[in-house]
Coordinates of C-alpha atoms in Angstrom, one line a residue:
X11 CA 0.5 -1.4 9.1
X12 CA -2.6 -3.2 8.0
X13 CA -6.4 -2.8 8.2
X14 CA -9.7 -4.4 7.3
X15 CA -13.0 -2.6 6.9
X16 CA -14.3 -1.3 10.2
X17 CA -15.8 -4.0 12.5
X18 CA -14.8 -6.8 10.1
X19 CA -13.2 -9.5 12.3
X20 CA -12.2 -11.8 9.4
X21 CA -8.6 -12.5 8.6
X22 CA -7.1 -12.5 5.1
X23 CA -9.1 -14.5 2.7
X24 CA -7.6 -17.8 1.5
X25 CA -6.4 -18.1 -2.1
X26 CA -9.5 -18.2 -4.3
X27 CA -11.9 -16.9 -1.7
X28 CA -13.9 -13.7 -2.2
X29 CA -12.3 -10.5 -0.9
X30 CA -14.4 -7.9 1.0
X31 CA -14.6 -5.0 -1.5
X32 CA -14.5 -2.4 1.2
X33 CA -11.4 -4.0 2.6
X34 CA -9.7 -4.3 -0.8
X35 CA -10.6 -0.6 -1.5
X36 CA -8.3 0.5 1.3
X37 CA -5.2 -1.0 -0.4
X38 CA -2.7 1.7 -1.4
X39 CA 0.1 4.0 -0.3
X40 CA -0.5 6.7 2.2
X41 CA 1.4 9.6 3.7
X42 CA 1.1 10.5 7.4
X43 CA -0.4 14.0 7.9
X44 CA 1.6 15.5 10.7
X45 CA -0.8 18.4 11.1
X46 CA -3.5 16.0 12.2
X47 CA -1.3 13.3 13.9
X48 CA 0.5 13.1 17.2
X49 CA 3.4 11.0 18.5
X50 CA 3.5 11.2 22.3
X51 CA 5.1 9.6 25.3
X52 CA 4.5 9.4 29.1
X53 CA 7.2 9.0 31.7
X54 CA 6.8 8.6 35.4
X55 CA 8.5 11.4 37.3
X56 CA 9.7 11.2 40.9
X57 CA 7.6 8.0 41.4
X58 CA 4.5 10.1 41.9
X59 CA 3.3 11.7 38.7
X60 CA 3.4 11.5 34.9
X61 CA 5.2 13.9 32.5
X62 CA 3.7 13.9 29.0
X63 CA 5.5 15.0 25.9
X64 CA 5.6 14.5 22.2
X65 CA 7.4 15.3 18.9
X66 CA 6.4 18.1 16.6
X67 CA 8.3 17.3 13.5
X68 CA 8.0 13.9 11.8
X69 CA 7.3 12.2 8.5
X70 CA 6.0 8.8 7.7
X71 CA 4.4 6.5 5.1
X72 CA 2.0 3.5 5.1
X73 CA 1.3 0.8 2.6
X74 CA -2.0 -0.9 3.3
X75 CA -2.9 -4.2 1.8
X76 CA -6.6 -5.0 2.3
X77 CA -6.3 -8.4 0.7
X78 CA -3.2 -9.6 2.5
X79 CA -2.6 -7.7 5.8
X80 CA 0.8 -9.3 6.3
X81 CA 2.1 -7.3 3.3
X82 CA 1.2 -4.0 4.8
X83 CA 4.1 -1.8 6.0
X84 CA 4.9 1.4 7.9
X85 CA 7.8 3.8 8.1
X86 CA 8.4 6.8 10.4
X87 CA 11.2 9.4 10.8
X88 CA 11.1 11.7 13.9
X89 CA 13.2 14.9 14.3
X90 CA 14.5 14.6 17.8
X91 CA 15.1 18.4 18.2
X92 CA 11.3 18.7 18.0
X93 CA 10.7 17.1 21.4
X94 CA 8.3 19.1 23.5
X95 CA 7.1 18.6 27.1
X96 CA 5.8 22.1 27.8
X97 CA 8.9 23.1 29.7
X98 CA 11.9 24.6 27.9
X99 CA 14.5 23.6 30.6
X100 CA 13.3 20.0 30.6
X101 CA 13.3 19.9 26.8
X102 CA 16.8 21.2 26.7
X103 CA 17.9 18.5 29.1
X104 CA 16.2 15.8 27.0
X105 CA 18.1 17.1 23.9
X106 CA 21.4 17.0 25.8
X107 CA 24.1 14.3 26.1
X108 CA 22.3 13.0 29.2
X109 CA 19.4 11.8 27.0
X110 CA 18.9 12.0 23.2
X111 CA 22.2 13.6 22.1
X112 CA 20.3 15.3 19.3
X113 CA 23.4 17.0 17.9
X114 CA 24.9 13.5 17.3
X115 CA 21.7 11.5 16.7
X116 CA 19.2 13.9 15.0
X117 CA 16.6 11.3 14.1
X118 CA 14.6 8.4 15.6
X119 CA 13.3 5.9 13.1
X120 CA 10.8 3.1 12.9
X121 CA 10.7 0.5 10.0
X122 CA 8.0 -2.2 10.2
X123 CA 8.9 -5.9 9.7
X124 CA 5.6 -7.6 10.4
X125 CA 1.9 -6.7 10.4
X126 CA -1.2 -8.7 11.5
X127 CA -4.9 -8.3 12.0
X128 CA -6.1 -9.4 15.5
X129 CA -9.9 -9.2 14.8
X130 CA -12.4 -6.4 14.7
X131 CA -10.7 -3.1 14.6
X132 CA -7.5 -4.4 16.4
X133 CA -4.2 -4.7 14.6
X134 CA -0.5 -5.2 15.6
X135 CA 2.6 -4.0 13.9
X136 CA 6.2 -5.0 14.8
X137 CA 9.3 -3.3 13.5
X138 CA 12.8 -1.9 14.2
X139 CA 13.0 1.2 16.4
X140 CA 16.3 3.1 16.2
X141 CA 17.3 5.6 18.9
X142 CA 20.9 6.8 19.6
X143 CA 22.1 4.5 16.9
X144 CA 20.7 1.4 18.7
X145 CA 18.0 -0.7 16.9
X146 CA 15.7 -2.9 18.8
X147 CA 12.2 -4.4 18.1
X148 CA 9.1 -2.6 19.0
X149 CA 5.5 -3.9 18.9
X150 CA 2.6 -1.4 18.5
X151 CA -1.0 -2.3 19.2
X152 CA -3.4 -0.4 16.9
X153 CA -7.0 0.4 16.7
X154 CA -8.4 1.4 13.3
X155 CA -10.6 4.5 13.6
X156 CA -12.1 4.4 10.1
X157 CA -11.7 5.8 6.6
X158 CA -13.3 8.9 5.1
X159 CA -12.9 11.6 2.4
X160 CA -12.3 15.0 3.9
X161 CA -13.8 18.3 2.5
X162 CA -10.7 18.8 0.3
X163 CA -11.1 15.4 -1.4
X164 CA -8.4 13.6 0.5
X165 CA -9.0 10.0 1.3
X166 CA -7.9 9.4 4.9
X167 CA -7.4 6.5 7.3
X168 CA -7.0 6.9 11.0
X169 CA -5.4 4.8 13.7
X170 CA -4.7 5.0 17.5
X171 CA -1.7 3.1 18.8
X172 CA 0.1 2.3 22.0
X173 CA 3.3 0.6 23.1
X174 CA 5.7 0.5 26.0
X175 CA 9.5 0.4 26.0
X176 CA 12.3 0.3 28.6
X177 CA 14.4 3.3 27.6
X178 CA 17.5 1.7 29.1
X179 CA 17.4 -0.8 26.2
X180 CA 18.2 2.0 23.8
X181 CA 21.0 3.4 26.0
X182 CA 18.8 6.1 27.7
X183 CA 20.1 5.4 31.2
X184 CA 20.4 8.9 32.9
X185 CA 18.7 9.1 36.3
X186 CA 18.9 10.5 39.8
X187 CA 18.2 8.8 43.0
X188 CA 15.5 10.1 45.4
X189 CA 16.1 10.4 49.1
X190 CA 12.9 8.5 49.7
X191 CA 13.9 5.7 47.5
X192 CA 13.4 5.1 43.8
X193 CA 14.5 7.2 40.9
X194 CA 13.6 10.5 39.3
X195 CA 12.7 9.2 35.8
X196 CA 11.0 5.8 35.1
X197 CA 12.7 3.3 32.9
X198 CA 9.3 2.3 31.4
X199 CA 8.0 4.8 28.8
X200 CA 4.5 4.6 27.3
X201 CA 4.2 5.6 23.7
X202 CA 1.0 6.9 22.2
X203 CA 0.1 7.4 18.5
X204 CA -2.8 9.2 16.8
X205 CA -2.3 8.9 13.1
X206 CA -4.2 10.4 10.2
X207 CA -2.8 9.3 6.8
X208 CA -3.8 10.5 3.3
X209 CA -3.8 8.2 0.3
X210 CA -1.2 9.2 -2.3
X211 CA -2.5 10.5 -5.6

């Protein structure tokens, strides 16, 4: 995962060129703060409405390289039993063998393989997403929300991200047909990320 200083649309400086000091100052290792971050998803239900949910237990790290964005990285581990949609029966079904099989596959992981700056505050990270033991590529579009020092002296960076997947590509194929046509749960799932990360001491 890679960033430049806010509103700086330049790409990485060529060898020998001057480096933006604000950009370079962001270089370092960061730990995602789960208390101020969210990992959410949206699924279409019965073809007429959206069901929103998220994960309450996760850990992750970032390495940001302000002088060469392509060398930035991200890692995320999600506890699948922490899934929450605001309905206990639905959450139980999602943890069951019909969906995530959390007893057999307790974690979902993401490991970045590529990062790039798109200009302005826009970035893109590509990596390997593993669900149910199946690993497939995932691309996340990111917006950098800025960097700041909080009242406790922590240096923070923030991002918003979004992506879409077809759950069937990870073996999540359970569904039920509707009498009016269509299916109960959409194959397309929207992923949403709000990330606050603290620079390591």
